[in-house]
JSON list of C-alpha atoms in Angstrom, two decimals:
[
{"chain": "A", "resi": 94, "resn": "UNK", "atom": "CA", "xyz": [-29.46, -21.40, 9.45]},
{"chain": "A", "resi": 95, "resn": "UNK", "atom": "CA", "xyz": [-31.36, -18.30, 10.16]},
{"chain": "A", "resi": 96, "resn": "UNK", "atom": "CA", "xyz": [-29.73, -15.55, 12.41]},
{"chain": "A", "resi": 97, "resn": "UNK", "atom": "CA", "xyz": [-32.45, -13.84, 14.40]},
{"chain": "A", "resi": 98, "resn": "UNK", "atom": "CA", "xyz": [-32.81, -11.23, 16.97]},
{"chain": "A", "resi": 99, "resn": "UNK", "atom": "CA", "xyz": [-32.36, -13.79, 19.85]},
{"chain": "A", "resi": 100, "resn": "UNK", "atom": "CA", "xyz": [-29.00, -14.93, 18.23]},
{"chain": "A", "resi": 101, "resn": "UNK", "atom": "CA", "xyz": [-27.51, -11.43, 17.45]},
{"chain": "A", "resi": 102, "resn": "UNK", "atom": "CA", "xyz": [-29.14, -8.57, 19.64]},
{"chain": "A", "resi": 103, "resn": "UNK", "atom": "CA", "xyz": [-28.40, -4.81, 19.05]},
{"chain": "A", "resi": 104, "resn": "UNK", "atom": "CA", "xyz": [-29.15, -1.88, 21.16]},
{"chain": "A", "resi": 105, "resn": "UNK", "atom": "CA", "xyz": [-28.58, 1.73, 20.79]},
{"chain": "A", "resi": 106, "resn": "UNK", "atom": "CA", "xyz": [-30.14, 4.31, 23.20]},
{"chain": "A", "resi": 107, "resn": "UNK", "atom": "CA", "xyz": [-30.27, 7.35, 20.69]},
{"chain": "A", "resi": 108, "resn": "UNK", "atom": "CA", "xyz": [-30.78, 5.48, 17.30]},
{"chain": "A", "resi": 109, "resn": "UNK", "atom": "CA", "xyz": [-33.72, 3.74, 15.92]},
{"chain": "A", "resi": 110, "resn": "UNK", "atom": "CA", "xyz": [-32.79, 0.08, 15.28]},
{"chain": "A", "resi": 111, "resn": "UNK", "atom": "CA", "xyz": [-33.97, 0.14, 11.63]},
{"chain": "A", "resi": 112, "resn": "UNK", "atom": "CA", "xyz": [-31.26, 2.70, 11.10]},
{"chain": "A", "resi": 113, "resn": "UNK", "atom": "CA", "xyz": [-28.53, 0.19, 12.43]},
{"chain": "A", "resi": 114, "resn": "UNK", "atom": "CA", "xyz": [-26.26, -1.61, 9.73]},
{"chain": "A", "resi": 115, "resn": "UNK", "atom": "CA", "xyz": [-24.56, -4.71, 10.31]},
{"chain": "A", "resi": 116, "resn": "UNK", "atom": "CA", "xyz": [-21.08, -5.19, 8.44]},
{"chain": "A", "resi": 117, "resn": "UNK", "atom": "CA", "xyz": [-19.27, -8.36, 8.12]},
{"chain": "A", "resi": 118, "resn": "UNK", "atom": "CA", "xyz": [-15.45, -7.36, 8.93]},
{"chain": "A", "resi": 119, "resn": "UNK", "atom": "CA", "xyz": [-14.11, -10.79, 9.08]},
{"chain": "A", "resi": 120, "resn": "UNK", "atom": "CA", "xyz": [-15.32, -13.59, 6.55]},
{"chain": "A", "resi": 121, "resn": "UNK", "atom": "CA", "xyz": [-16.27, -16.83, 7.21]},
{"chain": "A", "resi": 122, "resn": "UNK", "atom": "CA", "xyz": [-14.08, -19.51, 5.93]},
{"chain": "A", "resi": 123, "resn": "UNK", "atom": "CA", "xyz": [-16.78, -22.13, 4.92]},
{"chain": "A", "resi": 124, "resn": "UNK", "atom": "CA", "xyz": [-19.68, -20.04, 4.48]},
{"chain": "A", "resi": 125, "resn": "UNK", "atom": "CA", "xyz": [-21.25, -16.49, 4.30]},
{"chain": "A", "resi": 126, "resn": "UNK", "atom": "CA", "xyz": [-24.18, -14.41, 5.45]},
{"chain": "A", "resi": 127, "resn": "UNK", "atom": "CA", "xyz": [-26.90, -14.02, 2.92]},
{"chain": "A", "resi": 128, "resn": "UNK", "atom": "CA", "xyz": [-30.41, -12.73, 2.66]},
{"chain": "A", "resi": 129, "resn": "UNK", "atom": "CA", "xyz": [-33.65, -14.47, 1.93]},
{"chain": "A", "resi": 130, "resn": "UNK", "atom": "CA", "xyz": [-35.60, -11.02, 1.64]},
{"chain": "A", "resi": 131, "resn": "UNK", "atom": "CA", "xyz": [-36.33, -9.85, -1.80]},
{"chain": "A", "resi": 132, "resn": "UNK", "atom": "CA", "xyz": [-33.76, -7.24, -3.18]},
{"chain": "A", "resi": 133, "resn": "UNK", "atom": "CA", "xyz": [-34.78, -3.64, -3.31]},
{"chain": "A", "resi": 134, "resn": "UNK", "atom": "CA", "xyz": [-36.88, -3.21, -6.16]},
{"chain": "A", "resi": 135, "resn": "UNK", "atom": "CA", "xyz": [-37.07, -6.78, -6.97]},
{"chain": "A", "resi": 136, "resn": "UNK", "atom": "CA", "xyz": [-39.06, -9.91, -6.06]},
{"chain": "A", "resi": 137, "resn": "UNK", "atom": "CA", "xyz": [-35.67, -12.09, -6.21]},
{"chain": "A", "resi": 138, "resn": "UNK", "atom": "CA", "xyz": [-33.97, -12.55, -2.95]},
{"chain": "A", "resi": 139, "resn": "UNK", "atom": "CA", "xyz": [-30.02, -12.34, -2.38]},
{"chain": "A", "resi": 140, "resn": "UNK", "atom": "CA", "xyz": [-29.99, -15.94, -1.73]},
{"chain": "A", "resi": 141, "resn": "UNK", "atom": "CA", "xyz": [-26.54, -17.44, -2.38]},
{"chain": "A", "resi": 142, "resn": "UNK", "atom": "CA", "xyz": [-24.95, -14.06, -2.64]},
{"chain": "A", "resi": 143, "resn": "UNK", "atom": "CA", "xyz": [-22.55, -13.18, 0.32]},
{"chain": "A", "resi": 144, "resn": "UNK", "atom": "CA", "xyz": [-23.47, -9.79, 1.97]},
{"chain": "A", "resi": 145, "resn": "UNK", "atom": "CA", "xyz": [-20.78, -7.38, 3.24]},
{"chain": "A", "resi": 146, "resn": "UNK", "atom": "CA", "xyz": [-23.42, -5.00, 4.96]},
{"chain": "A", "resi": 147, "resn": "UNK", "atom": "CA", "xyz": [-27.09, -5.23, 5.59]},
{"chain": "A", "resi": 148, "resn": "UNK", "atom": "CA", "xyz": [-29.79, -3.29, 7.79]},
{"chain": "A", "resi": 149, "resn": "UNK", "atom": "CA", "xyz": [-30.32, -4.87, 11.27]},
{"chain": "A", "resi": 150, "resn": "UNK", "atom": "CA", "xyz": [-34.23, -4.96, 10.47]},
{"chain": "A", "resi": 151, "resn": "UNK", "atom": "CA", "xyz": [-33.50, -7.86, 8.02]},
{"chain": "A", "resi": 152, "resn": "UNK", "atom": "CA", "xyz": [-32.32, -9.82, 11.29]},
{"chain": "A", "resi": 153, "resn": "UNK", "atom": "CA", "xyz": [-35.40, -8.74, 13.29]},
{"chain": "A", "resi": 154, "resn": "UNK", "atom": "CA", "xyz": [-37.66, -10.23, 10.35]},
{"chain": "A", "resi": 155, "resn": "UNK", "atom": "CA", "xyz": [-35.61, -13.47, 10.09]},
{"chain": "A", "resi": 156, "resn": "UNK", "atom": "CA", "xyz": [-34.21, -12.80, 6.50]},
{"chain": "A", "resi": 157, "resn": "UNK", "atom": "CA", "xyz": [-30.43, -13.26, 7.38]},
{"chain": "A", "resi": 158, "resn": "UNK", "atom": "CA", "xyz": [-28.92, -16.68, 7.41]},
{"chain": "A", "resi": 159, "resn": "UNK", "atom": "CA", "xyz": [-25.45, -18.41, 7.48]},
{"chain": "A", "resi": 160, "resn": "UNK", "atom": "CA", "xyz": [-24.98, -20.49, 4.29]},
{"chain": "A", "resi": 161, "resn": "UNK", "atom": "CA", "xyz": [-22.39, -22.95, 4.27]},
{"chain": "A", "resi": 162, "resn": "UNK", "atom": "CA", "xyz": [-20.92, -23.01, 0.83]},
{"chain": "A", "resi": 163, "resn": "UNK", "atom": "CA", "xyz": [-18.09, -25.40, 1.03]},
{"chain": "A", "resi": 164, "resn": "UNK", "atom": "CA", "xyz": [-19.46, -29.01, 1.65]},
{"chain": "A", "resi": 165, "resn": "UNK", "atom": "CA", "xyz": [-18.66, -31.10, -1.25]},
{"chain": "A", "resi": 166, "resn": "UNK", "atom": "CA", "xyz": [-15.72, -33.28, -0.30]},
{"chain": "A", "resi": 167, "resn": "UNK", "atom": "CA", "xyz": [-15.40, -31.39, 2.80]},
{"chain": "A", "resi": 168, "resn": "UNK", "atom": "CA", "xyz": [-17.15, -31.66, 6.15]},
{"chain": "A", "resi": 169, "resn": "UNK", "atom": "CA", "xyz": [-16.18, -28.65, 8.25]},
{"chain": "A", "resi": 170, "resn": "UNK", "atom": "CA", "xyz": [-17.01, -28.99, 11.99]},
{"chain": "A", "resi": 171, "resn": "UNK", "atom": "CA", "xyz": [-17.18, -25.09, 12.64]},
{"chain": "A", "resi": 172, "resn": "UNK", "atom": "CA", "xyz": [-16.62, -21.68, 11.15]},
{"chain": "A", "resi": 173, "resn": "UNK", "atom": "CA", "xyz": [-16.42, -18.32, 12.38]},
{"chain": "A", "resi": 174, "resn": "UNK", "atom": "CA", "xyz": [-16.60, -14.59, 11.21]},
{"chain": "A", "resi": 175, "resn": "UNK", "atom": "CA", "xyz": [-16.99, -11.28, 12.79]},
{"chain": "A", "resi": 176, "resn": "UNK", "atom": "CA", "xyz": [-19.48, -8.36, 12.27]},
{"chain": "A", "resi": 177, "resn": "UNK", "atom": "CA", "xyz": [-19.86, -4.73, 13.53]},
{"chain": "A", "resi": 178, "resn": "UNK", "atom": "CA", "xyz": [-23.06, -2.55, 13.93]},
{"chain": "A", "resi": 179, "resn": "UNK", "atom": "CA", "xyz": [-23.10, 1.15, 13.05]},
{"chain": "A", "resi": 180, "resn": "UNK", "atom": "CA", "xyz": [-25.60, 3.70, 13.56]},
{"chain": "A", "resi": 181, "resn": "UNK", "atom": "CA", "xyz": [-24.06, 6.08, 10.87]},
{"chain": "A", "resi": 182, "resn": "UNK", "atom": "CA", "xyz": [-21.71, 7.93, 13.08]},
{"chain": "A", "resi": 183, "resn": "UNK", "atom": "CA", "xyz": [-20.41, 5.09, 15.40]},
{"chain": "A", "resi": 184, "resn": "UNK", "atom": "CA", "xyz": [-19.39, 1.72, 14.96]},
{"chain": "A", "resi": 185, "resn": "UNK", "atom": "CA", "xyz": [-19.28, -1.13, 17.57]},
{"chain": "A", "resi": 186, "resn": "UNK", "atom": "CA", "xyz": [-16.36, -3.22, 18.39]},
{"chain": "A", "resi": 187, "resn": "UNK", "atom": "CA", "xyz": [-16.23, -6.37, 16.23]},
{"chain": "A", "resi": 188, "resn": "UNK", "atom": "CA", "xyz": [-18.35, -9.41, 17.51]},
{"chain": "A", "resi": 189, "resn": "UNK", "atom": "CA", "xyz": [-16.89, -12.80, 16.70]},
{"chain": "A", "resi": 190, "resn": "UNK", "atom": "CA", "xyz": [-19.72, -15.30, 15.42]},
{"chain": "A", "resi": 191, "resn": "UNK", "atom": "CA", "xyz": [-18.85, -18.92, 15.82]},
{"chain": "A", "resi": 192, "resn": "UNK", "atom": "CA", "xyz": [-21.06, -21.43, 14.03]},
{"chain": "A", "resi": 193, "resn": "UNK", "atom": "CA", "xyz": [-21.06, -25.15, 15.00]},
{"chain": "A", "resi": 194, "resn": "UNK", "atom": "CA", "xyz": [-21.56, -27.44, 11.92]},
{"chain": "A", "resi": 195, "resn": "UNK", "atom": "CA", "xyz": [-23.35, -30.76, 12.56]},
{"chain": "A", "resi": 196, "resn": "UNK", "atom": "CA", "xyz": [-22.49, -33.41, 9.95]},
{"chain": "A", "resi": 197, "resn": "UNK", "atom": "CA", "xyz": [-25.26, -34.33, 7.61]},
{"chain": "A", "resi": 198, "resn": "UNK", "atom": "CA", "xyz": [-24.91, -37.35, 5.24]},
{"chain": "A", "resi": 199, "resn": "UNK", "atom": "CA", "xyz": [-25.72, -35.07, 2.09]},
{"chain": "A", "resi": 200, "resn": "UNK", "atom": "CA", "xyz": [-23.21, -36.68, -0.40]},
{"chain": "A", "resi": 201, "resn": "UNK", "atom": "CA", "xyz": [-23.86, -39.70, -2.66]},
{"chain": "A", "resi": 202, "resn": "UNK", "atom": "CA", "xyz": [-21.44, -42.59, -2.05]},
{"chain": "A", "resi": 203, "resn": "UNK", "atom": "CA", "xyz": [-18.60, -42.87, -4.44]},
{"chain": "A", "resi": 204, "resn": "UNK", "atom": "CA", "xyz": [-18.63, -46.27, -6.47]},
{"chain": "A", "resi": 205, "resn": "UNK", "atom": "CA", "xyz": [-15.48, -47.41, -7.95]},
{"chain": "A", "resi": 206, "resn": "UNK", "atom": "CA", "xyz": [-15.47, -50.60, -10.23]},
{"chain": "A", "resi": 207, "resn": "UNK", "atom": "CA", "xyz": [-12.09, -52.50, -11.14]},
{"chain": "A", "resi": 208, "resn": "UNK", "atom": "CA", "xyz": [-10.66, -51.95, -14.50]},
{"chain": "A", "resi": 209, "resn": "UNK", "atom": "CA", "xyz": [-12.08, -55.18, -15.78]},
{"chain": "A", "resi": 210, "resn": "UNK", "atom": "CA", "xyz": [-13.57, -58.31, -14.67]},
{"chain": "A", "resi": 211, "resn": "UNK", "atom": "CA", "xyz": [-12.70, -61.61, -16.09]},
{"chain": "A", "resi": 212, "resn": "UNK", "atom": "CA", "xyz": [-15.14, -64.46, -15.88]},
{"chain": "A", "resi": 213, "resn": "UNK", "atom": "CA", "xyz": [-14.25, -67.90, -17.08]},
{"chain": "A", "resi": 214, "resn": "UNK", "atom": "CA", "xyz": [-16.95, -69.79, -18.99]},
{"chain": "A", "resi": 215, "resn": "UNK", "atom": "CA", "xyz": [-19.52, -71.51, -16.69]},
{"chain": "A", "resi": 216, "resn": "UNK", "atom": "CA", "xyz": [-17.70, -69.90, -13.57]},
{"chain": "A", "resi": 217, "resn": "UNK", "atom": "CA", "xyz": [-18.67, -67.31, -10.94]},
{"chain": "A", "resi": 218, "resn": "UNK", "atom": "CA", "xyz": [-16.92, -64.10, -9.92]},
{"chain": "A", "resi": 219, "resn": "UNK", "atom": "CA", "xyz": [-17.47, -62.46, -6.66]},
{"chain": "A", "resi": 220, "resn": "UNK", "atom": "CA", "xyz": [-18.24, -58.66, -7.30]},
{"chain": "A", "resi": 221, "resn": "UNK", "atom": "CA", "xyz": [-17.11, -57.64, -3.73]},
{"chain": "A", "resi": 222, "resn": "UNK", "atom": "CA", "xyz": [-13.50, -57.72, -5.09]},
{"chain": "A", "resi": 223, "resn": "UNK", "atom": "CA", "xyz": [-14.13, -55.58, -7.99]},
{"chain": "A", "resi": 224, "resn": "UNK", "atom": "CA", "xyz": [-16.71, -53.15, -6.70]},
{"chain": "A", "resi": 225, "resn": "UNK", "atom": "CA", "xyz": [-15.87, -50.68, -3.78]},
{"chain": "A", "resi": 226, "resn": "UNK", "atom": "CA", "xyz": [-18.31, -48.31, -2.26]},
{"chain": "A", "resi": 227, "resn": "UNK", "atom": "CA", "xyz": [-16.96, -45.32, -0.12]},
{"chain": "A", "resi": 228, "resn": "UNK", "atom": "CA", "xyz": [-18.95, -42.76, 1.95]},
{"chain": "A", "resi": 229, "resn": "UNK", "atom": "CA", "xyz": [-17.14, -39.52, 2.70]},
{"chain": "A", "resi": 230, "resn": "UNK", "atom": "CA", "xyz": [-18.84, -39.14, 6.11]},
{"chain": "A", "resi": 231, "resn": "UNK", "atom": "CA", "xyz": [-20.04, -42.04, 8.27]},
{"chain": "A", "resi": 232, "resn": "UNK", "atom": "CA", "xyz": [-22.36, -40.05, 10.48]},
{"chain": "A", "resi": 233, "resn": "UNK", "atom": "CA", "xyz": [-25.92, -40.93, 9.67]},
{"chain": "A", "resi": 234, "resn": "UNK", "atom": "CA", "xyz": [-27.66, -39.20, 12.44]},
{"chain": "A", "resi": 235, "resn": "UNK", "atom": "CA", "xyz": [-29.86, -36.68, 10.76]},
{"chain": "A", "resi": 236, "resn": "UNK", "atom": "CA", "xyz": [-29.70, -34.20, 13.73]},
{"chain": "A", "resi": 237, "resn": "UNK", "atom": "CA", "xyz": [-29.68, -30.65, 13.24]},
{"chain": "A", "resi": 238, "resn": "UNK", "atom": "CA", "xyz": [-27.87, -28.50, 10.54]},
{"chain": "A", "resi": 239, "resn": "UNK", "atom": "CA", "xyz": [-25.82, -26.54, 13.32]},
{"chain": "A", "resi": 240, "resn": "UNK", "atom": "CA", "xyz": [-25.92, -24.01, 16.04]},
{"chain": "A", "resi": 241, "resn": "UNK", "atom": "CA", "xyz": [-24.71, -20.36, 16.32]},
{"chain": "A", "resi": 242, "resn": "UNK", "atom": "CA", "xyz": [-22.52, -19.19, 19.24]},
{"chain": "A", "resi": 243, "resn": "UNK", "atom": "CA", "xyz": [-21.93, -15.60, 19.65]},
{"chain": "A", "resi": 244, "resn": "UNK", "atom": "CA", "xyz": [-19.33, -13.93, 21.79]}
]
């Protein structure tokens, strides 16, 4: 989920916004903030690498996103963390960011088979008693990936 300037607004009367730095001061439990912008001096983005601090201009350009990393076998419904903004001489109070995570049926079903199946010659076995399928999430509504709430 991209965190853009509509979701996280910064203003500073005496400092240009391109000089503002955002820092994560309370880590998220189920995810992190990363950047899809190319790293300085490289063509490769910092995707899947948690950021501690980043320039605000990356939010203005739509490069910062919330990346949920714990999803295998776990379907969290929400997450939260906190950030501050600094102009180099003063730092804002922490701003709590709350993320609502909508379930997505993205894990394959678990298929289990009984230890053995015995069949007598010329007889039938109903496999329903020997094969079990389990899905870790029952919500199949594709919906949206989630939403971000600040405050």
